[in-house]
Amino acid sequence: MYKHHLQCRACGYGSPGASGTKSPNNERLIPVFDLGVQPLANDFRNETEEHAGHAPLKVMFCPNCTLAQLSVVVRPEILYSNYSYVTSHGKMMMSHLELLWADLIQEYGTGLPSPEVMEIGSNDGTFLHYIRSTGVNRILGIEPAANLVIQAAEKDIPTVHAFFDAATAAQQDPVDIVIARHVFCHMDDWHDFIKGLEIVGHSGTVYAIEVPYVLDMIEHMSFDQIYHEHLSYLSVMAIVELLNPTGLYLDRIIRYPIHGGSIVLVLKKRSGSGTPHESVFEYIKKEEGYGLGTWKNFSNNSLDAMEKLKRFIADAVADGRTVVGYGASAKSTVWINGVGLTRNEIRWICDETPGKQYKFSPGTDIPIVDPGALLRDRPDYAVLFAWNFAPEIIEKEKLYVEKGGKFIVPIPALTVIP
Ligand code: TMP
Ligand code: ZN
C-alpha cells in the first residue's frame, strides 16, 4: 500500500538505506512531526466497501533545502483512481478561480488573445469550464480519477484520463498556459513532473502551480493539511533548489487566501529572456530563520490544539450537549483520528458532496450526512472542519445559528461562534 521515502524529493539529501550512495556522511532527513498511523483522509466508504487501510503519517525535514515531506508514499492508484474530492462550486472557490484566471492573463504576461490552456489535475472540469466561458476554447484537462473524468465529460470538457508525467506529456501538443492547482505537492517524482512540464511548453509558456505554502500552514496552525495525499510541505527555497538543474525557473510568486493561504508559483522556461520578479526574493528573505525549530514549535502547538478540541467536546458531551461536524474535508479525517473522536462524541458530519454522503468518516463509524441535518437535528455544536470556507458556510447556515446552534472553529485558536 505504501513505500518509505527517506530521500529529499527536491535536493536528494538523505540516505535511502545502509547501501545508499547519495549520503556518504550518513545524512538523514530529520523527523519533525509524528501523527501516528492514520487512515487515508479521503477514504470515504459505505458498509459494502473495503477501506484501503492505515499508513504512518510522519513529517521529515531536509536540513539542506528546508523541504518537509512525509516519510511514506501511498501508491497513487489507491488514492486517486476514484477520488471523492470535488472542487467546490461555492462562492469563495469561484471567485478565487476568476481572480487567478484574470491574473494569469493580465499580470503573468501571457498576453495572448486566445491561449491554449492545459490543466493538470483538472478534477471535474470546474476551472476549465469557467475558462471556456471567458471565450477561450482551446482547453484540455489531465485527470487520473475515472469518476471525475466522467463528470468533466458531462460538461463537455476534453480530458485525458491519466496521471501527468513525462510519458503523458509526450503525447500532448505544446500549450501556452499550464495550470496545476494543488497537484504538485501530491506528486512523488518531481523530476519527472518537471520534465513533463518542459515537454508540454514552448519558449513563452507560462506555468501556474498553486500549492499550499508551508509558512502559511504553520502560521495558521493548520496541521490538518498533513495527510497522505500531501507528500510535501513546500518552501520557496526548496522549489528553487529543485528547479536549479532543470530548464524551468521560478519567475514570480503570488499569494491567494484560498485553502487557508496558497501561493501560485509562476514558472517559465530558462530560454525566455525574463529575470525573476521581486516577489521571489521577498519570499526567500521571509524564509530566513525557517527551520527545525519552526517545526518543533508547530508540532507542539498542534498537539495542544488537538487536546483543546478533545477537552471541549468531552465537556460538552458530559453536559448532555450534542456535537456534530460540518464539512467532511480531508482535514476532518486528520482531526478525528488525531484526537481519537468516535460516534459517541461526533454524531455525524454533514457535507454537500454527494459522493461522501452516507459513507463513514475514514477510520471511524461516524456517518456523513447531507447539510439539511443541521436544521433537522439542531445539534448544540457543529465543529467546522471546513474552516477554510467559514464565512460562506456560516452565512449559508445562519438559520441554525439564529435557532441557538453554535459553530466551533478549531484553529488557529478554538473559537465558538457566536
Ligand atoms: P476542502 O477544504 O478539502 O475543500 O473540503 C471542504 C469540504 O466541505 C468539502 O467536502 C465540501 C464541504 N463543503 C460543504 O459541505 N458546504 C459548503 O458550503 C462548502 C464551501 C464546502
Ligand atoms: Zn532537500
CSV table of C-alpha atoms and ligand atoms in Angstrom, one decimal:
chain,number,residue,atom,x,y,z
A,1,MET,CA,0.0,0.0,0.0
A,2,TYR,CA,2.8,2.4,0.8
A,3,LYS,CA,6.6,2.7,0.5
A,4,HIS,CA,9.1,4.5,2.7
A,5,HIS,CA,10.6,7.6,1.1
A,6,LEU,CA,13.6,8.9,3.0
A,7,GLN,CA,15.4,11.0,0.5
A,8,CYS,CA,14.6,14.7,-0.1
A,9,ARG,CA,12.3,15.0,-3.1
A,10,ALA,CA,13.8,18.4,-4.0
A,11,CYS,CA,17.6,18.1,-3.4
A,12,GLY,CA,18.3,14.4,-2.9
A,13,TYR,CA,19.6,14.8,0.6
A,14,GLY,CA,19.2,11.7,2.9
A,15,SER,CA,20.1,8.1,2.6
A,16,PRO,CA,17.6,5.5,1.3
A,17,GLY,CA,19.3,2.9,3.5
A,18,ALA,CA,22.5,1.4,4.6
A,19,SER,CA,23.6,0.8,1.0
A,20,GLY,CA,22.6,4.3,-0.2
A,21,THR,CA,25.4,6.1,-2.1
A,22,LYS,CA,23.8,9.6,-2.1
A,23,SER,CA,24.8,10.4,1.5
A,24,PRO,CA,28.4,9.4,2.3
A,25,ASN,CA,28.2,11.0,5.7
A,26,ASN,CA,25.0,9.1,6.6
A,27,GLU,CA,22.9,12.3,6.4
A,28,ARG,CA,19.3,11.6,7.2
A,29,LEU,CA,16.1,13.7,6.9
A,30,ILE,CA,15.0,14.7,10.4
A,31,PRO,CA,11.6,13.6,11.8
A,32,VAL,CA,9.7,16.7,13.0
A,33,PHE,CA,6.1,15.7,13.4
A,34,ASP,CA,4.5,12.4,14.1
A,35,LEU,CA,0.7,11.9,13.8
A,36,GLY,CA,0.9,8.2,14.3
A,37,VAL,CA,-0.7,5.7,12.0
A,38,GLN,CA,-3.8,7.1,10.2
A,39,PRO,CA,-6.4,6.1,7.6
A,40,LEU,CA,-6.3,7.8,4.2
A,41,ALA,CA,-8.0,11.2,4.6
A,42,ASN,CA,-10.4,10.8,1.6
A,43,ASP,CA,-11.1,7.1,2.0
A,44,PHE,CA,-14.9,7.5,2.5
A,45,ARG,CA,-16.6,4.1,2.3
A,46,ASN,CA,-20.1,2.7,2.9
A,47,GLU,CA,-20.8,-0.6,4.6
A,48,THR,CA,-20.3,-2.7,1.5
A,49,GLU,CA,-17.0,-1.2,0.5
A,50,GLU,CA,-13.5,-2.0,1.8
A,51,HIS,CA,-11.2,0.6,3.3
A,52,ALA,CA,-7.7,0.9,1.9
A,53,GLY,CA,-6.0,0.7,5.3
A,54,HIS,CA,-3.8,2.8,7.5
A,55,ALA,CA,-0.3,4.2,7.0
A,56,PRO,CA,2.2,6.1,9.0
A,57,LEU,CA,1.7,9.9,9.0
A,58,LYS,CA,5.1,11.4,9.8
A,59,VAL,CA,6.9,14.5,8.5
A,60,MET,CA,10.6,14.6,7.8
A,61,PHE,CA,12.6,17.8,7.4
A,62,CYS,CA,15.5,18.4,5.0
A,63,PRO,CA,18.2,20.5,6.6
A,64,ASN,CA,19.8,21.1,3.3
A,65,CYS,CA,16.9,22.8,1.3
A,66,THR,CA,14.1,23.1,4.0
A,67,LEU,CA,11.7,20.8,2.3
A,68,ALA,CA,9.3,19.0,4.6
A,69,GLN,CA,7.9,15.7,3.3
A,70,LEU,CA,6.1,12.6,4.5
A,71,SER,CA,8.1,9.6,5.4
A,72,VAL,CA,6.0,7.3,3.2
A,73,VAL,CA,4.3,7.4,-0.2
A,74,VAL,CA,1.0,5.7,-0.6
A,75,ARG,CA,0.5,4.1,-4.0
A,76,PRO,CA,-1.2,6.8,-6.1
A,77,GLU,CA,-3.7,4.4,-7.7
A,78,ILE,CA,-5.1,3.8,-4.2
A,79,LEU,CA,-5.5,7.5,-3.6
A,80,TYR,CA,-6.7,8.8,-6.9
A,81,SER,CA,-8.4,6.2,-9.1
A,82,ASN,CA,-11.7,7.1,-7.6
A,83,TYR,CA,-11.4,10.4,-5.9
A,84,SER,CA,-14.0,11.8,-3.6
A,85,TYR,CA,-12.6,15.4,-3.5
A,86,VAL,CA,-14.6,17.6,-5.9
A,87,THR,CA,-13.6,21.2,-6.5
A,88,SER,CA,-16.0,23.4,-4.5
A,89,HIS,CA,-18.6,25.2,-6.6
A,90,GLY,CA,-19.2,27.7,-3.8
A,91,LYS,CA,-18.7,31.5,-3.9
A,92,MET,CA,-15.2,31.5,-2.4
A,93,MET,CA,-13.8,29.0,-4.8
A,94,MET,CA,-15.4,30.5,-7.9
A,95,SER,CA,-14.2,34.0,-7.1
A,96,HIS,CA,-10.7,32.6,-6.5
A,97,LEU,CA,-10.7,30.9,-9.9
A,98,GLU,CA,-11.9,34.1,-11.6
A,99,LEU,CA,-9.2,36.1,-9.9
A,100,LEU,CA,-6.5,33.5,-10.7
A,101,TRP,CA,-7.5,33.5,-14.4
A,102,ALA,CA,-7.6,37.3,-14.6
A,103,ASP,CA,-4.1,37.4,-13.1
A,104,LEU,CA,-2.8,34.8,-15.5
A,105,ILE,CA,-4.0,36.8,-18.5
A,106,GLN,CA,-3.2,40.3,-17.3
A,107,GLU,CA,-0.4,40.0,-14.8
A,108,TYR,CA,1.7,37.0,-15.5
A,109,GLY,CA,2.4,38.1,-19.0
A,110,THR,CA,0.7,35.6,-21.3
A,111,GLY,CA,-0.8,38.4,-23.4
A,112,LEU,CA,-2.4,36.1,-25.9
A,113,PRO,CA,-6.0,36.8,-27.0
A,114,SER,CA,-6.9,33.1,-27.2
A,115,PRO,CA,-4.3,31.0,-25.4
A,116,GLU,CA,-4.2,27.2,-25.5
A,117,VAL,CA,-4.7,26.0,-21.9
A,118,MET,CA,-3.9,22.7,-20.1
A,119,GLU,CA,-5.0,22.0,-16.6
A,120,ILE,CA,-3.2,19.2,-14.8
A,121,GLY,CA,-5.4,17.6,-12.1
A,122,SER,CA,-8.5,19.2,-13.7
A,123,ASN,CA,-10.9,17.4,-11.3
A,124,ASP,CA,-14.5,17.6,-12.5
A,125,GLY,CA,-13.6,20.4,-15.1
A,126,THR,CA,-14.8,23.3,-13.0
A,127,PHE,CA,-11.9,25.6,-13.7
A,128,LEU,CA,-11.7,24.8,-17.4
A,129,HIS,CA,-15.5,25.2,-17.7
A,130,TYR,CA,-15.1,28.7,-16.3
A,131,ILE,CA,-12.1,29.5,-18.6
A,132,ARG,CA,-14.1,28.4,-21.6
A,133,SER,CA,-17.0,30.8,-20.6
A,134,THR,CA,-14.5,33.7,-21.0
A,135,GLY,CA,-14.2,32.8,-24.7
A,136,VAL,CA,-11.1,30.6,-24.5
A,137,ASN,CA,-11.9,27.5,-26.5
A,138,ARG,CA,-8.7,25.5,-26.7
A,139,ILE,CA,-8.7,23.8,-23.3
A,140,LEU,CA,-7.5,20.4,-22.2
A,141,GLY,CA,-7.7,18.6,-18.8
A,142,ILE,CA,-5.4,15.8,-17.5
A,143,GLU,CA,-7.1,13.9,-14.6
A,144,PRO,CA,-6.3,10.4,-13.2
A,145,ALA,CA,-9.7,9.8,-11.4
A,146,ALA,CA,-12.1,8.0,-13.6
A,147,ASN,CA,-15.2,9.3,-11.7
A,148,LEU,CA,-14.0,12.9,-12.3
A,149,VAL,CA,-13.3,12.4,-15.9
A,150,ILE,CA,-16.9,11.3,-16.4
A,151,GLN,CA,-18.1,14.4,-14.6
A,152,ALA,CA,-15.9,16.6,-16.8
A,153,ALA,CA,-17.2,14.8,-19.9
A,154,GLU,CA,-20.8,15.7,-18.8
A,155,LYS,CA,-19.7,19.4,-19.0
A,156,ASP,CA,-18.1,18.7,-22.4
A,157,ILE,CA,-14.6,19.4,-21.1
A,158,PRO,CA,-12.0,17.5,-23.1
A,159,THR,CA,-10.0,15.4,-20.6
A,160,VAL,CA,-7.1,13.0,-20.9
A,161,HIS,CA,-7.6,10.2,-18.3
A,162,ALA,CA,-4.0,9.8,-17.0
A,163,PHE,CA,-1.6,10.8,-14.3
A,164,PHE,CA,0.6,13.7,-15.5
A,165,ASP,CA,4.2,12.7,-16.1
A,166,ALA,CA,6.8,12.9,-18.8
A,167,ALA,CA,5.2,10.0,-20.7
A,168,THR,CA,1.7,11.5,-20.7
A,169,ALA,CA,3.2,14.9,-21.6
A,170,ALA,CA,5.0,13.4,-24.7
A,171,GLN,CA,1.6,12.6,-26.1
A,172,GLN,CA,0.3,16.2,-26.0
A,173,ASP,CA,0.8,19.2,-28.2
A,174,PRO,CA,2.6,22.2,-26.6
A,175,VAL,CA,0.3,24.8,-25.0
A,176,ASP,CA,0.6,28.5,-23.9
A,177,ILE,CA,-0.6,28.2,-20.3
A,178,VAL,CA,-0.3,25.2,-18.0
A,179,ILE,CA,-2.2,25.3,-14.7
A,180,ALA,CA,-1.8,22.8,-11.8
A,181,ARG,CA,-3.8,23.6,-8.7
A,182,HIS,CA,-3.0,21.7,-5.6
A,183,VAL,CA,-1.4,18.9,-7.5
A,184,PHE,CA,2.3,19.4,-7.2
A,185,CYS,CA,2.6,18.6,-3.5
A,186,HIS,CA,0.7,15.3,-4.2
A,187,MET,CA,3.4,14.2,-6.6
A,188,ASP,CA,6.2,11.8,-5.7
A,189,ASP,CA,8.6,12.1,-8.6
A,190,TRP,CA,9.1,15.9,-9.1
A,191,HIS,CA,11.9,15.5,-11.6
A,192,ASP,CA,9.6,13.5,-13.9
A,193,PHE,CA,6.8,16.0,-13.4
A,194,ILE,CA,9.1,18.9,-14.2
A,195,LYS,CA,10.3,17.1,-17.3
A,196,GLY,CA,6.7,16.7,-18.3
A,197,LEU,CA,6.1,20.5,-17.8
A,198,GLU,CA,9.1,21.2,-20.1
A,199,ILE,CA,7.7,18.9,-22.7
A,200,VAL,CA,4.2,20.5,-22.9
A,201,GLY,CA,5.6,24.0,-23.1
A,202,HIS,CA,7.2,26.2,-25.7
A,203,SER,CA,9.7,29.1,-25.0
A,204,GLY,CA,6.9,31.5,-24.0
A,205,THR,CA,4.7,29.1,-22.0
A,206,VAL,CA,3.5,30.3,-18.5
A,207,TYR,CA,3.1,27.7,-15.8
A,208,ALA,CA,0.9,28.4,-12.8
A,209,ILE,CA,1.5,25.9,-10.0
A,210,GLU,CA,-0.8,26.6,-7.0
A,211,VAL,CA,0.4,25.0,-3.7
A,212,PRO,CA,-0.3,25.5,0.0
A,213,TYR,CA,2.6,27.5,1.4
A,214,VAL,CA,4.4,25.8,4.4
A,215,LEU,CA,4.7,29.1,6.3
A,216,ASP,CA,1.0,29.9,5.9
A,217,MET,CA,0.2,26.4,7.1
A,218,ILE,CA,2.4,26.8,10.2
A,219,GLU,CA,1.2,30.3,10.9
A,220,HIS,CA,-2.5,29.3,10.7
A,221,MET,CA,-1.8,26.1,12.8
A,222,SER,CA,-3.4,24.0,10.0
A,223,PHE,CA,-1.6,20.8,10.7
A,224,ASP,CA,-4.8,19.2,9.4
A,225,GLN,CA,-3.4,19.7,5.9
A,226,ILE,CA,-0.9,17.0,6.8
A,227,TYR,CA,-2.3,13.8,5.3
A,228,HIS,CA,-1.1,11.1,2.9
A,229,GLU,CA,-2.0,12.9,-0.3
A,230,HIS,CA,0.1,15.9,0.7
A,231,LEU,CA,3.6,14.4,0.2
A,232,SER,CA,5.4,17.7,0.5
A,233,TYR,CA,5.1,21.0,2.5
A,234,LEU,CA,6.8,23.4,0.2
A,235,SER,CA,9.1,26.3,1.0
A,236,VAL,CA,10.3,28.6,-1.8
A,237,MET,CA,13.9,27.7,-1.0
A,238,ALA,CA,13.1,24.0,-1.8
A,239,ILE,CA,11.5,24.9,-5.1
A,240,VAL,CA,14.4,27.0,-6.1
A,241,GLU,CA,16.7,24.1,-5.3
A,242,LEU,CA,14.5,21.7,-7.2
A,243,LEU,CA,14.4,23.8,-10.3
A,244,ASN,CA,18.1,24.6,-10.4
A,245,PRO,CA,19.2,21.7,-12.6
A,246,THR,CA,16.1,22.0,-14.8
A,247,GLY,CA,15.0,24.1,-17.8
A,248,LEU,CA,12.4,26.0,-15.7
A,249,TYR,CA,12.9,28.9,-13.3
A,250,LEU,CA,10.7,30.5,-10.7
A,251,ASP,CA,9.6,33.8,-12.2
A,252,ARG,CA,7.0,35.1,-9.6
A,253,ILE,CA,5.0,34.2,-6.6
A,254,ILE,CA,1.5,35.4,-5.8
A,255,ARG,CA,-0.4,34.7,-2.6
A,256,TYR,CA,-4.1,33.9,-2.5
A,257,PRO,CA,-6.2,33.3,0.6
A,258,ILE,CA,-7.9,30.1,-0.7
A,259,HIS,CA,-7.5,27.0,1.4
A,260,GLY,CA,-6.1,29.0,4.3
A,261,GLY,CA,-3.3,30.6,2.3
A,262,SER,CA,-1.9,29.3,-1.1
A,263,ILE,CA,0.8,30.6,-3.4
A,264,VAL,CA,0.9,30.4,-7.1
A,265,LEU,CA,4.4,29.6,-8.4
A,266,VAL,CA,4.7,31.1,-11.8
A,267,LEU,CA,7.4,29.1,-13.7
A,268,LYS,CA,8.9,29.9,-17.1
A,269,LYS,CA,11.4,28.4,-19.4
A,270,ARG,CA,15.0,29.5,-19.0
A,271,SER,CA,15.2,30.0,-22.7
A,272,GLY,CA,12.9,33.0,-22.2
A,273,SER,CA,14.5,36.4,-21.5
A,274,GLY,CA,12.9,37.3,-18.1
A,275,THR,CA,14.5,37.7,-14.7
A,276,PRO,CA,12.6,36.8,-11.6
A,277,HIS,CA,10.0,39.2,-10.2
A,278,GLU,CA,10.9,40.8,-6.8
A,279,SER,CA,8.3,38.6,-5.1
A,280,VAL,CA,10.6,35.6,-5.4
A,281,PHE,CA,13.4,37.5,-3.5
A,282,GLU,CA,10.8,38.6,-0.9
A,283,TYR,CA,9.8,35.1,-0.1
A,284,ILE,CA,13.4,33.9,0.1
A,285,LYS,CA,14.0,36.6,2.6
A,286,LYS,CA,10.9,35.7,4.6
A,287,GLU,CA,12.2,32.1,4.9
A,288,GLU,CA,15.4,33.2,6.7
A,289,GLY,CA,15.1,31.5,10.1
A,290,TYR,CA,12.6,28.9,8.9
A,291,GLY,CA,13.9,25.5,10.1
A,292,LEU,CA,13.8,22.7,12.6
A,293,GLY,CA,12.8,25.0,15.5
A,294,THR,CA,9.8,26.2,13.5
A,295,TRP,CA,8.6,22.6,13.1
A,296,LYS,CA,9.2,21.7,16.7
A,297,ASN,CA,7.0,24.6,17.9
A,298,PHE,CA,4.4,23.8,15.2
A,299,SER,CA,4.2,20.2,16.2
A,300,ASN,CA,3.9,21.0,19.9
A,301,ASN,CA,1.2,23.7,19.3
A,302,SER,CA,-0.7,21.3,17.0
A,303,LEU,CA,-0.8,18.6,19.7
A,304,ASP,CA,-2.1,21.3,22.1
A,305,ALA,CA,-4.8,22.3,19.6
A,306,MET,CA,-6.0,18.7,19.4
A,307,GLU,CA,-6.0,18.4,23.2
A,308,LYS,CA,-8.1,21.6,23.4
A,309,LEU,CA,-10.7,20.3,21.0
A,310,LYS,CA,-10.8,16.9,22.7
A,311,ARG,CA,-11.5,18.5,26.1
A,312,PHE,CA,-14.1,20.9,24.7
A,313,ILE,CA,-16.1,18.1,23.2
A,314,ALA,CA,-15.7,15.8,26.2
A,315,ASP,CA,-17.0,18.6,28.5
A,316,ALA,CA,-19.9,19.4,26.1
A,317,VAL,CA,-20.9,15.7,25.9
A,318,ALA,CA,-20.6,15.3,29.6
A,319,ASP,CA,-23.0,18.3,30.0
A,320,GLY,CA,-25.5,16.5,27.7
A,321,ARG,CA,-24.9,18.6,24.7
A,322,THR,CA,-24.8,17.2,21.1
A,323,VAL,CA,-21.8,17.7,18.9
A,324,VAL,CA,-21.5,17.1,15.1
A,325,GLY,CA,-19.1,18.0,12.4
A,326,TYR,CA,-19.6,20.4,9.4
A,327,GLY,CA,-17.6,19.5,6.3
A,328,ALA,CA,-16.2,16.0,5.7
A,329,SER,CA,-13.0,17.6,4.4
A,330,ALA,CA,-9.8,15.5,4.3
A,331,LYS,CA,-8.8,17.8,7.2
A,332,SER,CA,-11.7,16.4,9.3
A,333,THR,CA,-10.2,12.9,9.0
A,334,VAL,CA,-6.9,14.2,10.4
A,335,TRP,CA,-8.6,15.9,13.3
A,336,ILE,CA,-10.9,13.0,14.1
A,337,ASN,CA,-8.2,10.3,14.0
A,338,GLY,CA,-5.6,12.6,15.6
A,339,VAL,CA,-7.9,13.4,18.5
A,340,GLY,CA,-9.4,9.9,18.6
A,341,LEU,CA,-13.1,11.0,18.2
A,342,THR,CA,-15.8,8.5,17.7
A,343,ARG,CA,-19.6,8.5,17.1
A,344,ASN,CA,-20.0,8.8,20.9
A,345,GLU,CA,-18.6,12.4,20.6
A,346,ILE,CA,-19.4,13.4,17.0
A,347,ARG,CA,-22.8,12.1,16.0
A,348,TRP,CA,-22.4,12.8,12.3
A,349,ILE,CA,-20.6,15.1,9.9
A,350,CYS,CA,-22.6,16.8,7.2
A,351,ASP,CA,-21.2,17.6,3.7
A,352,GLU,CA,-22.7,18.8,0.5
A,353,THR,CA,-20.6,16.4,-1.7
A,354,PRO,CA,-23.0,13.6,-2.8
A,355,GLY,CA,-20.0,11.2,-3.2
A,356,LYS,CA,-19.3,11.5,0.6
A,357,GLN,CA,-22.8,11.2,1.9
A,358,TYR,CA,-24.0,8.0,3.6
A,359,LYS,CA,-20.4,6.8,4.0
A,360,PHE,CA,-18.2,6.8,7.1
A,361,SER,CA,-15.6,9.2,8.1
A,362,PRO,CA,-12.4,7.3,7.4
A,363,GLY,CA,-11.1,5.2,10.4
A,364,THR,CA,-14.4,5.7,12.3
A,365,ASP,CA,-18.1,4.8,12.4
A,366,ILE,CA,-19.1,8.4,12.2
A,367,PRO,CA,-21.6,8.7,9.3
A,368,ILE,CA,-21.6,11.5,6.7
A,369,VAL,CA,-25.0,13.1,6.0
A,370,ASP,CA,-26.4,15.9,4.0
A,371,PRO,CA,-26.2,19.5,5.4
A,372,GLY,CA,-30.0,19.6,5.9
A,373,ALA,CA,-29.3,17.5,9.0
A,374,LEU,CA,-28.2,20.7,10.7
A,375,LEU,CA,-31.7,22.1,10.9
A,376,ARG,CA,-33.4,18.7,11.2
A,377,ASP,CA,-31.3,17.7,14.3
A,378,ARG,CA,-30.3,21.1,15.6
A,379,PRO,CA,-27.2,19.9,17.5
A,380,ASP,CA,-25.8,22.3,20.1
A,381,TYR,CA,-22.3,22.4,18.4
A,382,ALA,CA,-21.1,21.9,14.9
A,383,VAL,CA,-17.3,21.6,14.6
A,384,LEU,CA,-16.4,23.4,11.4
A,385,PHE,CA,-13.9,21.0,9.8
A,386,ALA,CA,-14.2,23.1,6.6
A,387,TRP,CA,-12.8,26.1,8.4
A,388,ASN,CA,-11.3,27.4,5.1
A,389,PHE,CA,-14.9,28.1,4.0
A,390,ALA,CA,-16.1,29.5,7.3
A,391,PRO,CA,-17.6,32.8,6.1
A,392,GLU,CA,-19.5,31.1,3.3
A,393,ILE,CA,-20.8,28.3,5.5
A,394,ILE,CA,-21.8,30.4,8.5
A,395,GLU,CA,-23.7,32.7,6.1
A,396,LYS,CA,-25.4,29.8,4.5
A,397,GLU,CA,-26.4,28.3,7.8
A,398,LYS,CA,-27.5,31.4,9.6
A,399,LEU,CA,-30.8,29.9,10.5
A,400,TYR,CA,-29.0,27.2,12.6
A,401,VAL,CA,-27.2,30.0,14.5
A,402,GLU,CA,-30.4,32.0,14.9
A,403,LYS,CA,-32.1,29.0,16.4
A,404,GLY,CA,-29.3,28.7,19.0
A,405,GLY,CA,-26.7,26.5,17.3
A,406,LYS,CA,-23.0,27.2,17.6
A,407,PHE,CA,-20.1,26.6,15.3
A,408,ILE,CA,-16.7,25.6,16.7
A,409,VAL,CA,-13.8,26.8,14.6
A,410,PRO,CA,-10.8,24.7,15.8
A,411,ILE,CA,-7.9,26.7,14.5
A,412,PRO,CA,-5.9,29.0,14.6
A,413,ALA,CA,-7.3,29.0,18.2
A,414,LEU,CA,-10.5,27.2,19.3
A,415,THR,CA,-13.4,29.7,18.8
A,416,VAL,CA,-17.1,29.4,19.4
A,417,ILE,CA,-19.4,31.3,17.0
A,418,PRO,CA,-21.5,33.1,18.1
B,1,TMP,P1,-11.8,21.1,1.4
B,1,TMP,O1,-11.4,22.1,2.4
B,1,TMP,O2,-10.8,19.9,1.3
B,1,TMP,O3,-12.1,21.7,0.0
B,1,TMP,O4,-13.1,20.4,1.9
B,1,TMP,C1,-14.3,21.2,2.2
B,1,TMP,C2,-15.4,20.2,2.4
B,1,TMP,O5,-16.5,21.0,2.8
B,1,TMP,C3,-15.8,19.5,1.1
B,1,TMP,O6,-16.1,18.2,1.3
B,1,TMP,C4,-17.1,20.2,0.7
B,1,TMP,C5,-17.7,20.7,2.0
B,1,TMP,N1,-18.5,21.9,1.9
B,1,TMP,C6,-19.8,21.9,2.3
B,1,TMP,O7,-20.3,20.8,2.7
B,1,TMP,N2,-20.5,23.1,2.2
B,1,TMP,C7,-20.0,24.2,1.7
B,1,TMP,O8,-20.7,25.2,1.7
B,1,TMP,C8,-18.6,24.3,1.3
B,1,TMP,C9,-18.0,25.5,0.8
B,1,TMP,C10,-17.9,23.1,1.4
B,2,ZN,ZN,16.3,18.9,0.4
